[in-house]
Amino acid sequence: MKGILKTISATLLLVFVLAGCSDFEEINTRPDAFGSDEVSAKYFLTGIQIELYAPNRFPYWRAQLIHADRYAGQFTFGFNGAWWTGALAYDYNSAYTDAAYDWIAGYVSNLSVYQNFVKEGGDLENQNFYAIGLVMKGLYYQMYTDTFGMVPYSEALDPDIITPKLDSQSEIYRGVIAELDEAMAIIGDQTVTGEGIELLAENDLFFNGDLQQWKKLANTLKLRMALRAQGAPGADFAGTAISEALQAPLLSSEMDNALMEKDTEIDQFGNAAYGDVWHNFAGIGSHWNVSKTLIDYLRENNDPRLSRYAKPIIGGEFTFTKPAEGSGSSLFDKHVDFVLGELDNAGVPYTRNGSGDEFTISVPQDQDYYVGQPSRLNPEIFPHVKNDLFSEPADWIINPKNQGLEIFPEIVFTAAEGNFLQAEAIIKGLGTGDAQELYQEGIRQAMKIWRVEESEIETFIANEEMAQLNGTDEENLEKIAIQRWIVSYTDGFEAWAVVRDTGYPSELASGVSDFDIYAAGTLNGKYPQRMRYGNQEYNTNGANVEAAIQEQGPDEQGTELWWAQN
């Protein structure tokens, strides 16, 4: 509870600052109002960590869940009883898009306040807190630009510029990598931010104030971004950045994971979790299932994370009835064959009774069968997609708050990815070392996050083809990409970026084409490459948005980003 109260205090203090609270102005006008031992930037850091990775329920629902997790191809809607169709977000919706854009674009205000306080000459000047702020800025801008493309960057933190230009992705990537280098140089060999009130500890939800861990995070983010940029037009900085990153410490071991523990008590409108959507909307309508693509990769490769990621299907008896009219009637046989085909693919036994316009199937209950629901299903097949035939997320992903139940942490950056990135660089000829060893260590670290037993991990590595880099370079890069995508489960923004950058899993990147089954959406079946800008940006910064569109391409979901074009 002590940590929770500090988190609330940080959030309230930030609100006071942004609102121009007279009490806070008193700090500026009357320095004697608060002693130097009472005010520290550490109370601001907690708030900017939460706001980026666990914002209030509204953006958590509309940005993370509806868009990122589903574009990533890991969560799915569109079963019988769901409030949201499988087409949602693939069909452009301004309200849902605006909610996502307003949250992520608005985050820069909080970040700007923090950085202006801790920079040289700021009211709370501290170079180490400033370095941490630069790393937070890098995490933010990588997510922001990889979602929308060109966004305000170079002028965004200047309080005197109210209509900042939108910078190209190459400029943003170059600038962020330079700022990460600056942060690492400031940190140097230091391990703590200061003494007394300046000592950052539990207020840091990532690393408990360990500056060397922040330095590793900065370097691993640098490697991620440089590898993503490598080969893109104007990315002449990428090769040097990759080489530099590979020669410095990276996130690689269990102690290096940047996982933000979920607060199980703070209200959903201050710090949200999946369970706030799953339970608080009431009923099955706000539930979702784990995707076919993810379940298939786990099940077919005997991956022990399967039972940690998802629950077995419930099973039972199900009735399929032919609609009286419409396209659903003419496609009835195709629709039910498709659904039953997913059971067949997963090895689920069932008995069928009846025929023609109505029949029932009986599926065993209390058995460990895992079936993923296909993504992007259209409304016509909706009546036949029975929720209890598909796997829901594991309980600790969707647990409610205030019931003493553990909730899986927010993924900021994993040691597993640090290993996978090194393996990728080696396969591409951009580094040296044992790619196989790093790849397997990445798998090992990825499974440890989900508390897979050591014996299960080693059995998987020893026996499964997926654990071996024994193919062509392209086949090996595919395996690395798949594992990066799998370890990003519940971090939809990064999982989605992996698909767009690498083209894997290919079954996602290729989109959908059978519109008897799948929703065409605004994209006409293509895979989403970006999100559209929010209306607020048009209303307040329209000229700069239009200039960006002229450079980047149409403000559409199908417009490829700079790094996706290589």
XYZ file of C-alpha atoms in Angstrom:
566
model
C 0.000 0.000 0.000
C 2.934 2.318 0.664
C 3.951 2.133 -2.997
C 0.361 2.688 -4.088
C 0.071 5.862 -2.041
C 3.271 7.190 -3.555
C 1.929 6.444 -6.999
C -1.266 8.340 -6.253
C 0.742 11.223 -4.826
C 2.833 11.411 -7.966
C -0.224 11.421 -10.184
C -1.941 14.114 -8.143
C 1.171 16.264 -8.092
C 1.429 16.022 -11.859
C -2.209 17.014 -12.205
C -1.602 20.057 -10.015
C 1.318 21.075 -12.188
C -0.524 20.697 -15.458
C -3.520 22.561 -14.107
C -1.378 25.465 -12.913
C -2.349 24.822 -9.298
C -1.710 27.846 -7.108
C -0.088 25.644 -4.467
C 2.462 24.466 -6.955
C 3.066 27.992 -8.192
C 3.880 28.761 -4.597
C 6.882 26.450 -4.929
C 8.162 28.658 -7.729
C 7.337 32.026 -6.171
C 8.151 31.093 -2.561
C 11.016 28.599 -2.471
C 10.755 28.537 1.318
C 7.228 27.074 1.103
C 8.685 23.598 0.650
C 12.061 22.454 1.909
C 14.584 20.919 -0.490
C 14.185 17.647 1.364
C 10.488 17.489 0.470
C 10.406 17.737 -3.327
C 11.995 15.355 -5.816
C 11.521 14.390 -9.450
C 11.104 10.769 -8.391
C 7.498 11.509 -7.481
C 6.848 12.461 -11.103
C 8.483 9.403 -12.657
C 5.888 6.952 -11.372
C 3.122 8.858 -13.111
C 4.766 8.959 -16.528
C 5.518 5.232 -16.324
C 1.917 4.373 -15.535
C 0.469 6.740 -18.121
C 2.470 5.130 -20.938
C 1.940 1.472 -20.051
C -1.224 1.354 -17.939
C -3.291 4.470 -18.630
C -6.901 4.798 -17.568
C -9.458 2.300 -18.831
C -10.650 4.371 -21.767
C -7.400 4.330 -23.802
C -6.422 0.937 -22.376
C -9.590 -0.472 -23.907
C -9.668 1.506 -27.145
C -5.946 1.775 -27.920
C -4.280 -1.311 -26.465
C -7.071 -3.884 -26.685
C -9.224 -2.856 -29.637
C -6.362 -1.756 -31.866
C -2.862 -2.896 -30.895
C -3.600 -6.352 -29.481
C -5.902 -7.198 -32.351
C -3.708 -5.751 -35.108
C -0.984 -7.879 -33.531
C -3.199 -10.877 -34.256
C -3.148 -12.108 -30.656
C -6.615 -11.251 -29.306
C -9.895 -11.585 -31.219
C -13.490 -10.385 -31.007
C -16.434 -11.492 -33.118
C -17.843 -14.562 -31.349
C -21.545 -15.095 -30.716
C -22.355 -12.888 -27.733
C -19.499 -10.400 -28.150
C -20.349 -6.725 -28.221
C -17.581 -6.058 -30.719
C -17.335 -7.586 -34.164
C -14.239 -9.089 -35.703
C -14.269 -6.181 -38.168
C -13.904 -3.506 -35.481
C -10.767 -1.371 -36.018
C -10.190 -2.998 -39.422
C -13.170 -0.856 -40.352
C -12.007 2.676 -39.567
C -13.942 4.184 -36.663
C -13.151 7.796 -35.765
C -14.296 7.514 -32.147
C -12.071 4.539 -31.353
C -9.172 5.986 -33.320
C -9.493 9.376 -31.610
C -9.397 7.741 -28.192
C -6.124 6.037 -29.086
C -4.581 9.097 -30.717
C -5.608 11.561 -28.024
C -4.023 9.379 -25.328
C -0.695 8.748 -27.002
C -0.337 12.231 -28.526
C -1.332 13.815 -25.217
C 1.295 11.876 -23.277
C 3.958 14.303 -24.452
C 2.528 16.961 -22.120
C 3.328 14.902 -19.028
C 6.729 13.972 -20.412
C 7.496 17.606 -21.208
C 6.662 18.731 -17.676
C 8.959 16.092 -16.223
C 11.879 16.839 -18.559
C 11.613 20.594 -18.101
C 11.771 20.186 -14.329
C 14.813 17.907 -14.271
C 16.885 19.419 -17.104
C 19.805 21.710 -16.466
C 18.422 24.872 -14.909
C 15.055 23.273 -14.145
C 13.324 23.616 -10.796
C 14.167 19.991 -9.919
C 17.449 19.760 -11.828
C 19.002 16.300 -11.688
C 20.990 14.916 -14.601
C 20.239 11.304 -13.683
C 16.494 11.856 -13.631
C 16.943 13.690 -16.915
C 18.692 10.637 -18.381
C 15.823 8.416 -17.267
C 13.445 10.875 -18.894
C 15.342 10.529 -22.175
C 14.891 6.753 -22.046
C 11.177 7.180 -21.314
C 11.025 9.579 -24.255
C 12.642 6.939 -26.458
C 10.169 4.251 -25.390
C 7.321 6.657 -26.005
C 8.413 7.886 -29.401
C 9.183 4.413 -30.697
C 5.616 3.383 -29.834
C 4.122 6.651 -31.096
C 5.864 6.847 -34.466
C 5.533 3.113 -35.108
C 1.774 3.505 -34.677
C 1.120 6.636 -36.754
C 4.282 7.341 -38.756
C 5.189 11.026 -38.891
C 4.391 12.727 -35.568
C 5.498 15.884 -33.718
C 8.966 15.298 -32.246
C 11.606 18.009 -32.649
C 9.239 20.822 -31.626
C 6.872 18.833 -29.426
C 8.494 19.567 -26.064
C 8.902 23.283 -26.730
C 6.189 25.048 -24.676
C 6.391 28.093 -26.964
C 5.348 26.120 -30.073
C 1.655 25.238 -30.107
C 1.525 23.846 -33.649
C 4.623 21.631 -33.924
C 5.629 20.160 -37.256
C 5.371 16.418 -37.808
C 8.832 14.934 -38.257
C 9.716 12.093 -40.586
C 10.295 8.695 -39.050
C 13.930 8.736 -40.133
C 14.429 12.014 -38.232
C 12.641 10.632 -35.172
C 14.631 7.410 -35.166
C 17.901 9.279 -35.636
C 16.985 11.747 -32.883
C 15.821 9.119 -30.388
C 18.972 7.035 -30.860
C 21.086 10.163 -30.254
C 19.118 10.894 -27.075
C 19.554 7.309 -25.891
C 23.291 7.739 -26.393
C 23.105 10.944 -24.357
C 21.250 9.150 -21.559
C 23.814 6.345 -21.445
C 26.674 8.843 -21.359
C 25.089 10.696 -18.426
C 24.563 7.492 -16.467
C 28.078 6.210 -17.075
C 29.068 3.926 -14.192
C 26.533 5.317 -11.726
C 24.057 2.970 -10.069
C 21.816 5.401 -8.143
C 20.228 8.768 -8.877
C 21.424 10.510 -5.733
C 21.153 10.534 -1.957
C 18.346 11.217 0.471
C 15.256 12.587 -1.253
C 17.044 12.232 -4.610
C 17.468 8.461 -4.216
C 15.103 6.764 -6.645
C 13.888 3.396 -5.395
C 10.330 2.049 -5.238
C 8.986 5.044 -7.167
C 10.664 3.505 -10.223
C 8.236 0.802 -11.327
C 10.688 -0.695 -13.835
C 14.030 -1.125 -12.057
C 13.665 0.142 -8.491
C 16.082 2.951 -9.250
C 18.989 0.899 -10.666
C 20.639 3.198 -13.219
C 22.668 0.416 -14.831
C 19.433 -1.361 -15.679
C 18.159 1.857 -17.256
C 21.373 2.018 -19.259
C 20.838 -1.534 -20.537
C 17.258 -0.672 -21.423
C 18.436 2.361 -23.406
C 20.989 0.289 -25.294
C 18.545 -2.530 -26.073
C 15.966 -0.038 -27.321
C 18.706 1.464 -29.472
C 19.398 -1.972 -30.958
C 15.693 -2.618 -31.610
C 15.231 0.681 -33.392
C 18.464 0.452 -35.375
C 17.644 -3.064 -36.616
C 14.175 -1.897 -37.586
C 15.566 1.106 -39.436
C 18.372 -0.818 -41.131
C 17.871 -0.830 -44.889
C 15.243 1.938 -44.902
C 15.847 5.079 -47.009
C 18.075 7.550 -45.185
C 18.905 5.166 -42.344
C 22.650 5.684 -42.702
C 22.905 5.829 -38.907
C 21.578 2.291 -38.386
C 24.733 0.282 -39.058
C 26.846 2.269 -36.610
C 24.094 2.161 -33.990
C 23.790 -1.615 -34.308
C 27.542 -2.098 -33.975
C 27.725 0.187 -30.936
C 24.776 -1.474 -29.226
C 26.204 -4.966 -29.689
C 29.423 -3.897 -27.943
C 27.679 -2.641 -24.792
C 25.578 -4.418 -22.131
C 22.047 -5.360 -23.196
C 19.005 -6.733 -21.411
C 19.789 -10.443 -21.413
C 19.135 -12.166 -18.080
C 16.149 -12.705 -15.828
C 17.064 -9.786 -13.578
C 17.050 -7.452 -16.596
C 13.356 -7.680 -17.487
C 11.535 -4.364 -17.515
C 8.144 -5.537 -16.302
C 5.808 -3.083 -14.605
C 3.969 -4.783 -11.791
C 0.224 -4.207 -11.951
C -1.293 -2.311 -9.061
C -4.265 -4.399 -7.952
C -5.933 -1.620 -5.944
C -5.753 1.671 -7.841
C -9.009 2.517 -9.589
C -9.362 1.608 -13.278
C -9.498 5.296 -14.180
C -6.038 5.841 -12.758
C -4.227 2.630 -13.674
C -6.049 0.141 -15.885
C -5.701 -3.580 -16.544
C -7.380 -6.015 -18.933
C -9.624 -7.163 -16.105
C -11.180 -3.703 -15.918
C -12.676 -4.290 -19.354
C -13.304 -8.019 -18.956
C -15.185 -7.803 -15.645
C -16.440 -4.240 -15.247
C -18.426 -4.035 -18.476
C -20.490 -6.988 -17.213
C -21.285 -10.185 -19.036
C -19.723 -12.105 -21.871
C -20.063 -9.193 -24.291
C -16.813 -7.552 -23.191
C -14.774 -10.746 -23.355
C -12.355 -11.807 -26.078
C -10.454 -14.896 -27.169
C -6.864 -15.753 -27.985
C -6.144 -15.914 -31.702
C -5.800 -18.965 -33.873
C -2.364 -17.858 -35.062
C -0.941 -17.626 -31.546
C -2.590 -20.791 -30.206
C -1.512 -22.764 -33.275
C 2.142 -21.766 -32.905
C 2.137 -22.719 -29.247
C 0.147 -25.948 -29.582
C 1.818 -27.276 -32.723
C 5.300 -26.704 -31.329
C 4.571 -28.200 -27.883
C 5.336 -24.818 -26.349
C 4.821 -24.987 -22.557
C 3.611 -21.368 -22.527
C 0.308 -22.511 -24.000
C -1.357 -23.112 -20.629
C 0.137 -19.870 -19.268
C -1.177 -17.780 -22.162
C -4.643 -19.283 -22.543
C -7.290 -21.490 -21.000
C -8.613 -24.760 -22.459
C -11.932 -24.517 -24.233
C -15.006 -25.048 -22.069
C -16.778 -27.400 -24.464
C -20.375 -28.590 -24.103
C -23.295 -28.929 -26.497
C -23.825 -26.455 -29.315
C -26.610 -25.959 -31.831
C -26.024 -24.610 -35.341
C -29.109 -23.250 -37.097
C -29.334 -22.135 -40.708
C -30.572 -18.539 -41.071
C -33.887 -18.219 -42.890
C -32.559 -15.765 -45.452
C -29.651 -13.605 -46.530
C -26.035 -14.429 -47.276
C -25.781 -16.275 -43.978
C -28.309 -18.764 -45.296
C -26.522 -19.471 -48.556
C -23.177 -19.716 -46.763
C -24.411 -21.819 -43.841
C -22.569 -24.986 -44.821
C -19.342 -23.107 -45.520
C -19.556 -21.251 -42.226
C -20.146 -24.282 -40.020
C -17.544 -26.317 -41.879
C -15.061 -23.540 -41.186
C -15.846 -23.529 -37.453
C -15.765 -27.304 -37.162
C -12.568 -27.336 -39.176
C -10.875 -25.379 -36.380
C -11.861 -28.127 -33.938
C -10.498 -30.745 -36.323
C -7.221 -28.844 -36.712
C -6.823 -28.723 -32.940
C -7.604 -32.428 -32.523
C -10.810 -31.811 -30.592
C -13.228 -34.779 -30.731
C -16.950 -34.124 -31.049
C -20.125 -35.944 -31.955
C -22.608 -34.511 -34.411
C -26.347 -35.107 -34.304
C -28.821 -33.980 -36.898
C -28.299 -32.614 -40.362
C -29.599 -30.082 -42.826
C -30.815 -26.776 -41.450
C -30.069 -27.528 -37.803
C -27.723 -29.831 -35.959
C -25.897 -30.072 -32.641
C -22.407 -31.063 -31.681
C -21.209 -32.313 -28.323
C -17.659 -31.460 -27.276
C -15.984 -33.023 -24.210
C -15.749 -30.765 -21.189
C -12.992 -30.531 -18.590
C -10.371 -31.551 -21.140
C -7.211 -29.650 -22.066
C -8.044 -28.739 -25.649
C -6.801 -25.381 -26.877
C -8.434 -23.778 -29.912
C -7.612 -20.282 -31.129
C -10.299 -18.126 -32.706
C -9.512 -16.865 -36.218
C -9.075 -13.099 -36.467
C -11.140 -10.650 -38.523
C -14.270 -12.811 -38.867
C -17.213 -11.110 -40.549
C -20.694 -10.552 -39.073
C -22.298 -13.251 -41.249
C -20.347 -16.074 -39.583
C -20.847 -14.524 -36.138
C -23.844 -16.720 -35.034
C -21.816 -19.903 -35.460
C -18.669 -18.781 -33.621
C -19.504 -20.227 -30.213
C -17.413 -18.710 -27.462
C -17.005 -21.931 -25.490
C -15.342 -23.572 -28.485
C -12.388 -21.181 -28.283
C -9.690 -20.419 -25.722
C -9.904 -17.357 -23.542
C -6.841 -15.618 -22.041
C -5.382 -17.198 -18.906
C -6.856 -15.937 -15.669
C -3.869 -13.914 -14.474
C -4.081 -11.806 -17.634
C -7.704 -10.845 -17.000
C -8.025 -11.080 -13.205
C -10.109 -8.340 -11.530
C -8.636 -5.893 -9.049
C -9.276 -5.720 -5.316
C -9.803 -9.455 -4.918
C -6.338 -10.494 -3.845
C -5.578 -12.009 -7.249
C -2.302 -11.623 -9.099
C -2.338 -9.776 -12.419
C 0.299 -10.331 -15.085
C 2.646 -7.306 -15.301
C 2.877 -4.844 -18.157
C 5.686 -5.681 -20.574
C 8.003 -2.727 -21.108
C 11.008 -4.592 -22.527
C 12.164 -8.184 -22.001
C 15.555 -9.809 -21.654
C 14.263 -12.364 -24.140
C 14.053 -9.711 -26.835
C 17.558 -8.537 -25.991
C 18.799 -12.016 -26.884
C 16.609 -12.349 -29.977
C 17.819 -8.994 -31.316
C 21.425 -10.084 -30.997
C 20.660 -13.349 -32.798
C 18.912 -11.407 -35.574
C 21.880 -9.090 -36.020
C 24.252 -12.039 -36.311
C 22.095 -13.848 -38.883
C 21.963 -10.633 -40.919
C 25.737 -10.360 -40.852
C 25.684 -7.234 -38.706
C 27.337 -8.774 -35.664
C 29.359 -11.737 -34.496
C 28.655 -14.494 -32.023
C 26.609 -17.665 -31.631
C 23.122 -16.891 -32.963
C 21.807 -20.312 -31.901
C 22.957 -19.843 -28.313
C 21.422 -16.367 -28.113
C 18.196 -17.533 -29.730
C 17.812 -20.380 -27.261
C 18.626 -18.087 -24.360
C 15.906 -15.773 -25.641
C 13.420 -18.644 -25.569
C 14.609 -19.567 -22.082
C 14.134 -16.024 -20.791
C 10.775 -15.664 -22.545
C 9.426 -18.762 -20.843
C 10.724 -17.750 -17.427
C 8.562 -14.619 -17.541
C 5.542 -16.927 -17.648
C 6.914 -19.175 -14.877
C 7.526 -22.194 -17.031
C 9.449 -24.847 -15.104
C 13.156 -25.192 -15.898
C 12.694 -28.830 -16.914
C 9.929 -27.905 -19.374
C 12.108 -25.185 -20.884
C 15.072 -27.460 -21.417
C 12.871 -30.216 -22.853
C 11.469 -27.749 -25.381
C 14.910 -26.463 -26.356
C 16.315 -29.982 -26.700
C 13.482 -31.525 -28.677
C 11.537 -28.973 -30.676
C 12.417 -27.877 -34.197
C 11.234 -24.367 -33.352
C 14.117 -24.086 -30.873
C 16.778 -24.699 -33.520
C 18.261 -22.196 -35.974
C 19.063 -24.910 -38.507
C 17.612 -23.547 -41.746
C 18.449 -20.904 -44.303
C 19.072 -17.358 -43.132
C 15.500 -16.421 -44.050
C 14.068 -19.454 -42.231
C 16.131 -18.613 -39.165
C 15.039 -14.971 -39.277
C 11.441 -16.156 -39.469
C 11.872 -18.216 -36.301
C 13.428 -15.262 -34.495
C 10.585 -12.987 -35.626
C 7.973 -15.513 -34.494
C 9.576 -15.769 -31.069
C 9.782 -11.980 -30.773
C 6.084 -11.853 -31.645
C 5.189 -14.568 -29.122
C 7.149 -12.965 -26.263
C 5.330 -9.686 -26.978
C 1.994 -11.244 -25.961
C -0.015 -8.534 -24.118
C 2.337 -5.885 -25.586
C 0.277 -5.423 -28.723
C 2.042 -2.318 -30.003
C 5.380 -4.109 -30.271
C 3.902 -7.406 -31.498
C 2.130 -5.486 -34.283
C 5.379 -3.714 -35.176
C 7.193 -7.053 -35.433
C 4.683 -8.301 -38.011
C 4.927 -5.147 -40.123
C 8.709 -5.037 -39.933
C 9.523 -8.709 -40.567
C 6.477 -10.009 -42.435
C 6.041 -12.767 -39.832
C 3.822 -14.474 -38.890
C 3.136 -14.475 -42.628
C -0.455 -15.622 -42.143
C -1.116 -12.288 -40.442
C 0.999 -10.079 -42.692
C -0.691 -11.394 -45.838
C -4.123 -10.177 -44.692
C -7.382 -11.940 -45.564
C -9.111 -12.540 -48.877
C -12.048 -14.927 -48.404
C -14.763 -12.428 -47.615
C -17.348 -15.179 -47.132
C -15.516 -15.763 -43.855
C -13.511 -12.649 -43.098
C -14.344 -8.949 -42.906
C -12.847 -6.883 -45.714
C -12.884 -3.719 -43.625
C -11.682 -0.344 -44.816
C -8.439 -2.081 -45.758
C -10.182 -4.480 -48.172
C -8.546 -7.392 -46.392
C -5.003 -6.021 -46.259
C -2.969 -6.002 -43.073
C -3.077 -2.672 -41.166
C 0.185 -0.740 -41.494
C -0.607 2.220 -39.261
C -3.413 4.052 -37.505
C -4.943 7.242 -38.824
C -4.366 10.572 -37.112
C -6.956 11.737 -34.618
C -9.406 14.509 -35.427
C -7.929 16.652 -32.667
C -4.632 16.852 -34.575
C -6.474 18.014 -37.685
C -8.442 20.561 -35.673
C -5.468 22.084 -33.862
C -2.513 21.418 -36.167
C -4.117 20.868 -39.539
C -1.535 22.551 -41.781
C 1.273 20.450 -40.370
C -0.791 17.260 -40.662
C -1.468 17.993 -44.315
C 2.239 18.622 -44.908
C 3.036 15.251 -43.346
C 0.486 13.506 -45.536
C 2.095 14.982 -48.624
C 5.407 13.442 -47.563
C 4.273 10.185 -45.985
C 1.269 9.253 -48.085
C -2.494 9.165 -47.501
C -3.782 9.196 -43.935
C -5.032 5.640 -44.272
C -4.462 2.408 -42.389
C -2.823 0.808 -45.412
C -0.071 3.418 -45.887
C 3.224 1.717 -45.139
C 5.630 3.248 -42.657
C 9.173 4.277 -43.519
C 10.873 1.194 -42.116
C 8.265 -1.224 -43.500
C 9.287 -0.319 -47.033
C 12.650 -2.096 -46.902
